[in-house]
Tab-separated table of C-alpha atoms and ligand atoms in Angstrom:
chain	number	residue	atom	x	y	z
G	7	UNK	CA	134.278	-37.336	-101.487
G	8	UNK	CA	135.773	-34.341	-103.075
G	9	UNK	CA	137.516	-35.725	-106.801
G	10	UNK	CA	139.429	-33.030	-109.044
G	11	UNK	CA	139.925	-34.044	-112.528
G	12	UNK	CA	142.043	-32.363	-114.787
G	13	UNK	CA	141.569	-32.545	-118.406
G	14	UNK	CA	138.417	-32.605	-118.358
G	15	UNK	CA	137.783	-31.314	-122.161
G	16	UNK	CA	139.794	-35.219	-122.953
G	17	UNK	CA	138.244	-38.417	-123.717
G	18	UNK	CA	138.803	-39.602	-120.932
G	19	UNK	CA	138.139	-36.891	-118.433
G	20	UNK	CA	134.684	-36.682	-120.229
G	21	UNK	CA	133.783	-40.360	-119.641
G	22	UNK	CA	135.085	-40.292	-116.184
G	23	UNK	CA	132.885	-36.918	-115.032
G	24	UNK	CA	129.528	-38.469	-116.488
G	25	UNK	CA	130.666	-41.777	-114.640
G	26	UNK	CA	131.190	-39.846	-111.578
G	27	UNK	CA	127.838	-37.787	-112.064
G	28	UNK	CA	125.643	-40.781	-111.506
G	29	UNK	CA	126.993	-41.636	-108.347
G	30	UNK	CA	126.229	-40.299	-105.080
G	31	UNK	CA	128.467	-38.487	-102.726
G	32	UNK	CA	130.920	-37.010	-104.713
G	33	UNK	CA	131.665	-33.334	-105.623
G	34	UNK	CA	132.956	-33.167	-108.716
G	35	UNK	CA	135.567	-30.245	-109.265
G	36	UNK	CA	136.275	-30.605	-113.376
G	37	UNK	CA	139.030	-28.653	-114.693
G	38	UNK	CA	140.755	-27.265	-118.322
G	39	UNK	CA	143.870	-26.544	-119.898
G	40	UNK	CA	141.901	-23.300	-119.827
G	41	UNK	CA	141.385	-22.644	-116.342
G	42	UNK	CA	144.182	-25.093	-114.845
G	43	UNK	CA	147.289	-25.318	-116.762
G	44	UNK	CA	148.688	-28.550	-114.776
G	45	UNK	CA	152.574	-27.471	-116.008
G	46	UNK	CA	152.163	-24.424	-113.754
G	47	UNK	CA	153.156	-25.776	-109.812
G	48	UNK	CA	152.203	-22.182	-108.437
G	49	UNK	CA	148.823	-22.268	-110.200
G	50	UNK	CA	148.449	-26.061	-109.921
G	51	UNK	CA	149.249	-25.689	-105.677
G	52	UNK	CA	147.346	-22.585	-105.165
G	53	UNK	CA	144.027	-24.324	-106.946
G	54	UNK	CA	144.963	-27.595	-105.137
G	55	UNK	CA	144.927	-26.051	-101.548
G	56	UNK	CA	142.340	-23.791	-102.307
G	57	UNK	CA	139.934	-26.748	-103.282
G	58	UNK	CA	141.441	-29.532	-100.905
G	59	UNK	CA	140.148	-32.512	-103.067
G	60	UNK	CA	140.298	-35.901	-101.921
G	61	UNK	CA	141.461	-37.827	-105.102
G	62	UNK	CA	143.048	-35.638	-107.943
G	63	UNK	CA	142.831	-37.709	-111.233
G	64	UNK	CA	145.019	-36.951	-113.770
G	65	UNK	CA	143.658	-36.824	-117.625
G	66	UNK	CA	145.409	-34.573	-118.882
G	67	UNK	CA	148.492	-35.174	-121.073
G	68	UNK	CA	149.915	-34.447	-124.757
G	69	UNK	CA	148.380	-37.426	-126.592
G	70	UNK	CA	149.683	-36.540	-129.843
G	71	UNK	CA	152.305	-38.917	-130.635
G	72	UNK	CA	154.459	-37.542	-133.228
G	73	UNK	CA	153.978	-34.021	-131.999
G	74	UNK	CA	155.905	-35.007	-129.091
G	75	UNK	CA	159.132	-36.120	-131.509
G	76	UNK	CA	159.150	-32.163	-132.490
G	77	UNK	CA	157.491	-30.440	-128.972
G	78	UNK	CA	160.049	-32.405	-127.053
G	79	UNK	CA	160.086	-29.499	-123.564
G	80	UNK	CA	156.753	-29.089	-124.509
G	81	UNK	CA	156.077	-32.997	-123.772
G	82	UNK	CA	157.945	-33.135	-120.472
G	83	UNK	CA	156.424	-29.883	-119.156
G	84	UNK	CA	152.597	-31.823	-119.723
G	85	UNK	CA	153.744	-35.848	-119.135
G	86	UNK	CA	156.198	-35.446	-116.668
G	87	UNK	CA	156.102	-31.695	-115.086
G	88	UNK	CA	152.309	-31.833	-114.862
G	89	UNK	CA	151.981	-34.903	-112.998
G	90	UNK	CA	155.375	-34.006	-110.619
G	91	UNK	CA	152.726	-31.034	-110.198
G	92	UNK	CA	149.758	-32.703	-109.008
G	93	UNK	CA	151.520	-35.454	-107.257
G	94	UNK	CA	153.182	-33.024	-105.142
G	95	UNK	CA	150.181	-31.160	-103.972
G	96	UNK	CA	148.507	-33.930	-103.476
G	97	UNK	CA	150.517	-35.511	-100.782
G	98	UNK	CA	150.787	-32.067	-98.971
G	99	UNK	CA	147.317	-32.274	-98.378
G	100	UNK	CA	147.010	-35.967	-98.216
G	101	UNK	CA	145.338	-36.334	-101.632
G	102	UNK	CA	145.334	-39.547	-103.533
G	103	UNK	CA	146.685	-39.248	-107.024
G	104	UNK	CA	145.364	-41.226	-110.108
G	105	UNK	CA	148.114	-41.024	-112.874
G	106	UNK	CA	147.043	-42.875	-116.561
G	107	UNK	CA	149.636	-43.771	-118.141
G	108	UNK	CA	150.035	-45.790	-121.854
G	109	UNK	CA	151.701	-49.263	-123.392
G	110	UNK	CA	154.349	-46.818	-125.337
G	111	UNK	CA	156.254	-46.935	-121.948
G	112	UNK	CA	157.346	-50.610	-123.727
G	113	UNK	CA	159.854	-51.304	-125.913
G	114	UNK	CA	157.044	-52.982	-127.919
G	115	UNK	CA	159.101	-55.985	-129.667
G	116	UNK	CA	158.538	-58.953	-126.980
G	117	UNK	CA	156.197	-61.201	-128.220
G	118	UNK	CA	154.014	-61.674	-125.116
G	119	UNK	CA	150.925	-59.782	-123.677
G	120	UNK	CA	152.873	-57.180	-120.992
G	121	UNK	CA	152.315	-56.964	-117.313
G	122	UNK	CA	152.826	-54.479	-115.036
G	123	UNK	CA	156.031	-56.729	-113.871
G	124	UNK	CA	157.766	-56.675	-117.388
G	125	UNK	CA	160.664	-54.344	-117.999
G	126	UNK	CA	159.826	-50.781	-119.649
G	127	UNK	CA	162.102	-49.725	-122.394
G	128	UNK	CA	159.743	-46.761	-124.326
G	129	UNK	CA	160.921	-45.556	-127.554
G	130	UNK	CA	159.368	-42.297	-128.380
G	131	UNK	CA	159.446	-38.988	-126.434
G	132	UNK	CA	155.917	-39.528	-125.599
G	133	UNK	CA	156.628	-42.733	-123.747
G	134	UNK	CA	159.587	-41.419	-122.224
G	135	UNK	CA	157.521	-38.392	-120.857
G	136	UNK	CA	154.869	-40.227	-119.556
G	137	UNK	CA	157.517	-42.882	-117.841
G	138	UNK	CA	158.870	-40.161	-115.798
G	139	UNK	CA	155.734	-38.685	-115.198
G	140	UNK	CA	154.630	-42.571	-113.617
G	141	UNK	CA	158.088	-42.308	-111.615
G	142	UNK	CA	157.601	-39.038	-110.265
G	143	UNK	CA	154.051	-39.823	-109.004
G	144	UNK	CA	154.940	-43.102	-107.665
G	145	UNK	CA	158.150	-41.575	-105.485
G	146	UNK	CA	156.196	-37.963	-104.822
G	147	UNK	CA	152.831	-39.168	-103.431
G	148	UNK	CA	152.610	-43.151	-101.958
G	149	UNK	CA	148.700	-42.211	-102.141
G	150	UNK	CA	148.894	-43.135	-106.008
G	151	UNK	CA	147.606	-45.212	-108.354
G	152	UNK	CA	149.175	-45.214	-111.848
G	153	UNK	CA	146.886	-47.058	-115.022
G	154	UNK	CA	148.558	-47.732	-117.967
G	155	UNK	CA	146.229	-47.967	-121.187
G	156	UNK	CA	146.239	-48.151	-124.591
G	157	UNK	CA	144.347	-47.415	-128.206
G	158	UNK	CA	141.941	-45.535	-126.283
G	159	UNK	CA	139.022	-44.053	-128.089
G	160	UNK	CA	135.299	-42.704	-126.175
G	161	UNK	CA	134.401	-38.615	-127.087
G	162	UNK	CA	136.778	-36.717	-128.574
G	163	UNK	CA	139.560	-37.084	-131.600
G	164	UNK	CA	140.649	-40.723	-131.991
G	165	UNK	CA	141.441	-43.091	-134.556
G	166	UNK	CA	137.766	-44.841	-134.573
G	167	UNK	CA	136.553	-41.181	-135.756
G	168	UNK	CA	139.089	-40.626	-138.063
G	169	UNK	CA	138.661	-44.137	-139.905
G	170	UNK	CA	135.097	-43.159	-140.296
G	171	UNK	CA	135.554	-39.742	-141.575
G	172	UNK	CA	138.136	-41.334	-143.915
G	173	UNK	CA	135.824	-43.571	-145.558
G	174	UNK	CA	133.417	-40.408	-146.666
G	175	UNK	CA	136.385	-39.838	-149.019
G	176	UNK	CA	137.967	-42.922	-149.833
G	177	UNK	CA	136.999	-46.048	-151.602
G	178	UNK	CA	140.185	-47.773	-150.189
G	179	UNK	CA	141.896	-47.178	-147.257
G	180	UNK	CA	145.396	-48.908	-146.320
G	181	UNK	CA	145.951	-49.503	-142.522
G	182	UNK	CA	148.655	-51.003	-140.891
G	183	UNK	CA	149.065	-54.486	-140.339
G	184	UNK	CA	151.436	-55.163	-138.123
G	185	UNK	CA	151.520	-53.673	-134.902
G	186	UNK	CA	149.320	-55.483	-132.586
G	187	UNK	CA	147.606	-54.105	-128.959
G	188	UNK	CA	143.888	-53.854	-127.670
G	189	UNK	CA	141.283	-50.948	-128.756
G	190	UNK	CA	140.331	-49.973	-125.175
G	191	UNK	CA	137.140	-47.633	-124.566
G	192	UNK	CA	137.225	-44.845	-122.173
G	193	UNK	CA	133.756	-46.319	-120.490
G	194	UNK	CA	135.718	-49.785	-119.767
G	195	UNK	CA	138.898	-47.436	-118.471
G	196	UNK	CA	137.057	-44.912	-116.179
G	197	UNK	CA	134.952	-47.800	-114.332
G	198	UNK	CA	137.901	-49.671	-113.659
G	199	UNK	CA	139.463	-46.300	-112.502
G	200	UNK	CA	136.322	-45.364	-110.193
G	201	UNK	CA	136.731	-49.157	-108.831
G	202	UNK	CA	139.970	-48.835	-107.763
G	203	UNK	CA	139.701	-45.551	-106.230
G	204	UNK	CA	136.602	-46.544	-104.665
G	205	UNK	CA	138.841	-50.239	-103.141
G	206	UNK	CA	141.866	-48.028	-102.848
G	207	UNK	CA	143.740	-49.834	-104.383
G	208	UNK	CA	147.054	-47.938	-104.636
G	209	UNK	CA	149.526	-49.156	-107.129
G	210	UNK	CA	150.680	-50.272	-110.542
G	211	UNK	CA	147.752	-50.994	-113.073
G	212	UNK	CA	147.585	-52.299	-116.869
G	213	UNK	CA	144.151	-51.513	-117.926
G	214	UNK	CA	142.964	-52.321	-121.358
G	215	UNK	CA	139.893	-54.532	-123.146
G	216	UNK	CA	140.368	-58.153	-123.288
G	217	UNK	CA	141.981	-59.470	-126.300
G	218	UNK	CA	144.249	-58.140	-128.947
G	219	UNK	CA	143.838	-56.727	-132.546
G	220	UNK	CA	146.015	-54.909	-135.305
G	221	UNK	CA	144.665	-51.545	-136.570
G	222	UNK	CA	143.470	-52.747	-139.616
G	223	UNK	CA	141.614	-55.848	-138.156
G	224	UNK	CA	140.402	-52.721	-135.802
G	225	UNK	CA	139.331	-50.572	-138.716
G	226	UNK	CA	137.645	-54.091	-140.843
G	227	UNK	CA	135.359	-54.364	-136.916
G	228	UNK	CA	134.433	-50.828	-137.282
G	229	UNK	CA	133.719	-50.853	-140.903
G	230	UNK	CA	131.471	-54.078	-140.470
G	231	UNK	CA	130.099	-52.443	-137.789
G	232	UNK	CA	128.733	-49.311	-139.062
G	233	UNK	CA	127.833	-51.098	-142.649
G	234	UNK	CA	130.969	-48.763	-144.593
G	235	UNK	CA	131.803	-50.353	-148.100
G	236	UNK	CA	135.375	-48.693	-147.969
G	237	UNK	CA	137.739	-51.398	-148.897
G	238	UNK	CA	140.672	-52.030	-145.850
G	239	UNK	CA	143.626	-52.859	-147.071
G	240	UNK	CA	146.303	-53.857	-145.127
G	241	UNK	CA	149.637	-52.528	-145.031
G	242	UNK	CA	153.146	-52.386	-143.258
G	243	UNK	CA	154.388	-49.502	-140.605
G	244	UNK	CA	157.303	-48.799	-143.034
G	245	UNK	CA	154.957	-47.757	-145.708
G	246	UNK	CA	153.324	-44.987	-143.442
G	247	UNK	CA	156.963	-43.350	-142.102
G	248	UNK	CA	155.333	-41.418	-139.086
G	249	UNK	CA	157.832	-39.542	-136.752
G	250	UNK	CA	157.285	-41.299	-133.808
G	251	UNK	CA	158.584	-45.516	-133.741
G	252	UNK	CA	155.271	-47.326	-133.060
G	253	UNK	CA	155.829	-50.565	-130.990
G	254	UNK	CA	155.282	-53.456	-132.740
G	255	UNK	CA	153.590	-55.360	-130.207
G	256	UNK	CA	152.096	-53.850	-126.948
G	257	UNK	CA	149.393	-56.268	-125.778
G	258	UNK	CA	148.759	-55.251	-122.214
G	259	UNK	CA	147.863	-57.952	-119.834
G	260	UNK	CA	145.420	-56.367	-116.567
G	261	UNK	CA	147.273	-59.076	-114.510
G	262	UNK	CA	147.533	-56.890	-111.363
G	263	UNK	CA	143.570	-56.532	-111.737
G	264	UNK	CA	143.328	-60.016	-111.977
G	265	UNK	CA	145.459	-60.422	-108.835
G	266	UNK	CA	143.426	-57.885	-107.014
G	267	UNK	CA	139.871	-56.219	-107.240
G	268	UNK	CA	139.090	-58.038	-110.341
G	269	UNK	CA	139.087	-57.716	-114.362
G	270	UNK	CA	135.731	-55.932	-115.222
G	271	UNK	CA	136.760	-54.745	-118.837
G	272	UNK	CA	135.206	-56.441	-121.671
G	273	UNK	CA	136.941	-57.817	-125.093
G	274	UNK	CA	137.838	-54.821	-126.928
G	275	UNK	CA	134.832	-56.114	-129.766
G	276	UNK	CA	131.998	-56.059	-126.841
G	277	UNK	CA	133.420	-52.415	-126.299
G	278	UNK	CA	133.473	-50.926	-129.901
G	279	UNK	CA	129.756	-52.362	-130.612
G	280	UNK	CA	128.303	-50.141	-127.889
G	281	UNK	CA	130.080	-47.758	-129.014
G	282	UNK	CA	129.454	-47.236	-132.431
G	283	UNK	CA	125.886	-48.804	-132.479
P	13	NAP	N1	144.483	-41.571	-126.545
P	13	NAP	C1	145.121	-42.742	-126.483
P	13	NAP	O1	145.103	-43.537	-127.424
P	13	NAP	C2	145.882	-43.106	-125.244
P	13	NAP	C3	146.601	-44.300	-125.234
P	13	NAP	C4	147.315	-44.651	-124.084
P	13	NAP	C5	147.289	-43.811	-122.977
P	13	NAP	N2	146.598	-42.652	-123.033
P	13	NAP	C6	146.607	-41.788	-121.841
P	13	NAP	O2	145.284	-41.666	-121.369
P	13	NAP	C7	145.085	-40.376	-120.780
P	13	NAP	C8	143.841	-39.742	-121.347
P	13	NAP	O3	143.991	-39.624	-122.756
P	13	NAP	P1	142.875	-38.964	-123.663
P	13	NAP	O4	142.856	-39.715	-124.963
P	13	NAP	O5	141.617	-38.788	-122.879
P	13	NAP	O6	143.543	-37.544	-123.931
P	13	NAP	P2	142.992	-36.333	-124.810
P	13	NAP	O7	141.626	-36.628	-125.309
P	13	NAP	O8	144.078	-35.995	-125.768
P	13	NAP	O9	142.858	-35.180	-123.718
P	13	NAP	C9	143.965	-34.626	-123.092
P	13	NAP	C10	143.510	-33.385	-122.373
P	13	NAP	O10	144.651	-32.819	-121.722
P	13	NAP	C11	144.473	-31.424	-121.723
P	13	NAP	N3	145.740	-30.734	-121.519
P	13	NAP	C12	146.812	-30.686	-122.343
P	13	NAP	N4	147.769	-29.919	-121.818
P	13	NAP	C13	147.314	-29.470	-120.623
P	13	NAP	C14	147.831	-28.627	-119.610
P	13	NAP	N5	149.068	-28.087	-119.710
P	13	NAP	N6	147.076	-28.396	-118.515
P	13	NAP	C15	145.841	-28.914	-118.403
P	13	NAP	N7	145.281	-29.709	-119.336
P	13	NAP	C16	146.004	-29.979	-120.430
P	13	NAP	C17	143.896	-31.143	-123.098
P	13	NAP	O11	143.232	-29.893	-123.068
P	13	NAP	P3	143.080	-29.015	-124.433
P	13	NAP	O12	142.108	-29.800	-125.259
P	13	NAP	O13	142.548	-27.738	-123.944
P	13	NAP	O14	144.458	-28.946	-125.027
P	13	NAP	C18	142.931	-32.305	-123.286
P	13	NAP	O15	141.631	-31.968	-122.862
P	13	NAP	C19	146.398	-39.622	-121.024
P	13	NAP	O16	147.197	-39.691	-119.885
P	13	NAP	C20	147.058	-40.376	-122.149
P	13	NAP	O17	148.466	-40.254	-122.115
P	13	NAP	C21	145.881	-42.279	-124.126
């Protein structure tokens, strides 16, 4: 099986190419914003039908929150063009399309873990852009399966690194208390992703760690973890005034993996202790 993954510099392109690398049978094509800018539907159709994957899987997307509030064209041309892109050329081959997708597609202020049945209501460019980008796949390629995610952190920038570096230079560190979700590795996301490719299993997926967590309970984990002394203190979202609204609670439920091929993440504190020890 031929699998094309875009991104492939990302977290989560990273994780899913060594993932992919230990199994047999498949030819790996990995790509770059370098060498495949997925915005650009002559380049990204030319390289599709040259190549003629079987599965093109998406990782590539501006991640960058508040840059998004500023970059607004700039968003939809990556989150929503990009994956219009692939979809597309997909289906005129008869490619399957794997589209990830995030909890910021939410409104974020219903008090109850979210499944893939719940109504979207995103607040922020970014999770308008990558709403449309869902939409597009789903209507331009029935071949698709779209997994939504969260807090995701494997190799590459992320919040667990940036806590870390932090404390090199802080004795205290405030973090915000009140937005709750689930810290979600890229190892737990790119098996389930292999799994349901692998079942096809076409559809709508929510696919995080088990449980739920605010950043600063997050950052005390990590902390304990990795034996830091910074103190964590916690603090409100007001205090911070970012750009971009955060949701206020996105707990994801994987209910449609439950109903189907199965829940094989692990609680979100299983995840971070492999990955930091
Ligand atoms: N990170 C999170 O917390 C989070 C949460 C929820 C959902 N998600 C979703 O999960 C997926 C994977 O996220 P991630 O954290 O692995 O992302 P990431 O580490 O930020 O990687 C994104 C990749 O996209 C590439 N890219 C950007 N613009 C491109 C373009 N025009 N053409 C081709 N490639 C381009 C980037 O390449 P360059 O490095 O060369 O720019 C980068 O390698 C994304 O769909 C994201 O929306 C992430």
């Amino acid at each position: 099986m031929k699998i094309l993954i875009t991104g492939g510099n990302g977290q989560l392109g990273r994780e899913l190419a060594n993932q992919y690398k230990e199994k047999k049978g498949i030819d790996l094509i990995l790509t770059y914003s370098s060498d495949l800018d997925i915005t650009s539907t002559k380049d990204v159709f030319s390289f599709v039908n040259l190549n003629k994957p079987d599965v093109i899987i998406n990782c590539a997307a501006l991640t960058v929150v508040d840059k998004c509030e500023t970059e607004i064209e700039m968003a939809y041309k990556i989150n929503t063009i990009g994956p219009k892109n692939l979809a597309t050329a997909a289906n005129e081959i008869g490619a399957e399309i794997v589209q990830v997708s995030t909890d910021y597609v939410f409104g974020g202020n219903l008090n109850k873990s979210l499944t893939e049945f719940d109504e979207v209501n995103p607040q922020t460019i970014y999770g308008k852009t990558k709403l449309q980008g869902e939409i597009l796949v789903k209507n331009l390629n029935s071949k698709h399966y779209i997994v939504r995610t969260a807090w995701l952190y494997g190799d590459g920038k992320n919040f667990v690194k940036t806590m870390i570096d932090l404390s090199k230079t802080n004795k205290t560190l405030k973090v915000v208390n009140d937005q709750r979700g689930t810290p979600t590795s890229t190892v737990d996301l790119a098996r389930v992703i292999i799994k349901l490719v692998e079942d096809k299993n076409y559809g709508l997926y929510h696919c995080t760690c088990k449980g739920e967590s605010t950043w600063y309970e997050f950052t005390k984990e990590i902390f304990r973890l990795k034996g830091i002394a910074t103190e964590v203190l916690p603090c409100s979202t007001d205090e911070l005034q970012r750009p971009a609204k955060r949701p206020e609670y996105s707990v994801l439920r994987n209910y449609m993996l439950e109903l189907t091929t199965g829940d094989i993440t692990r609680t979100w504190q299983e995840a971070i202790k492999e990955y930091l020890l």
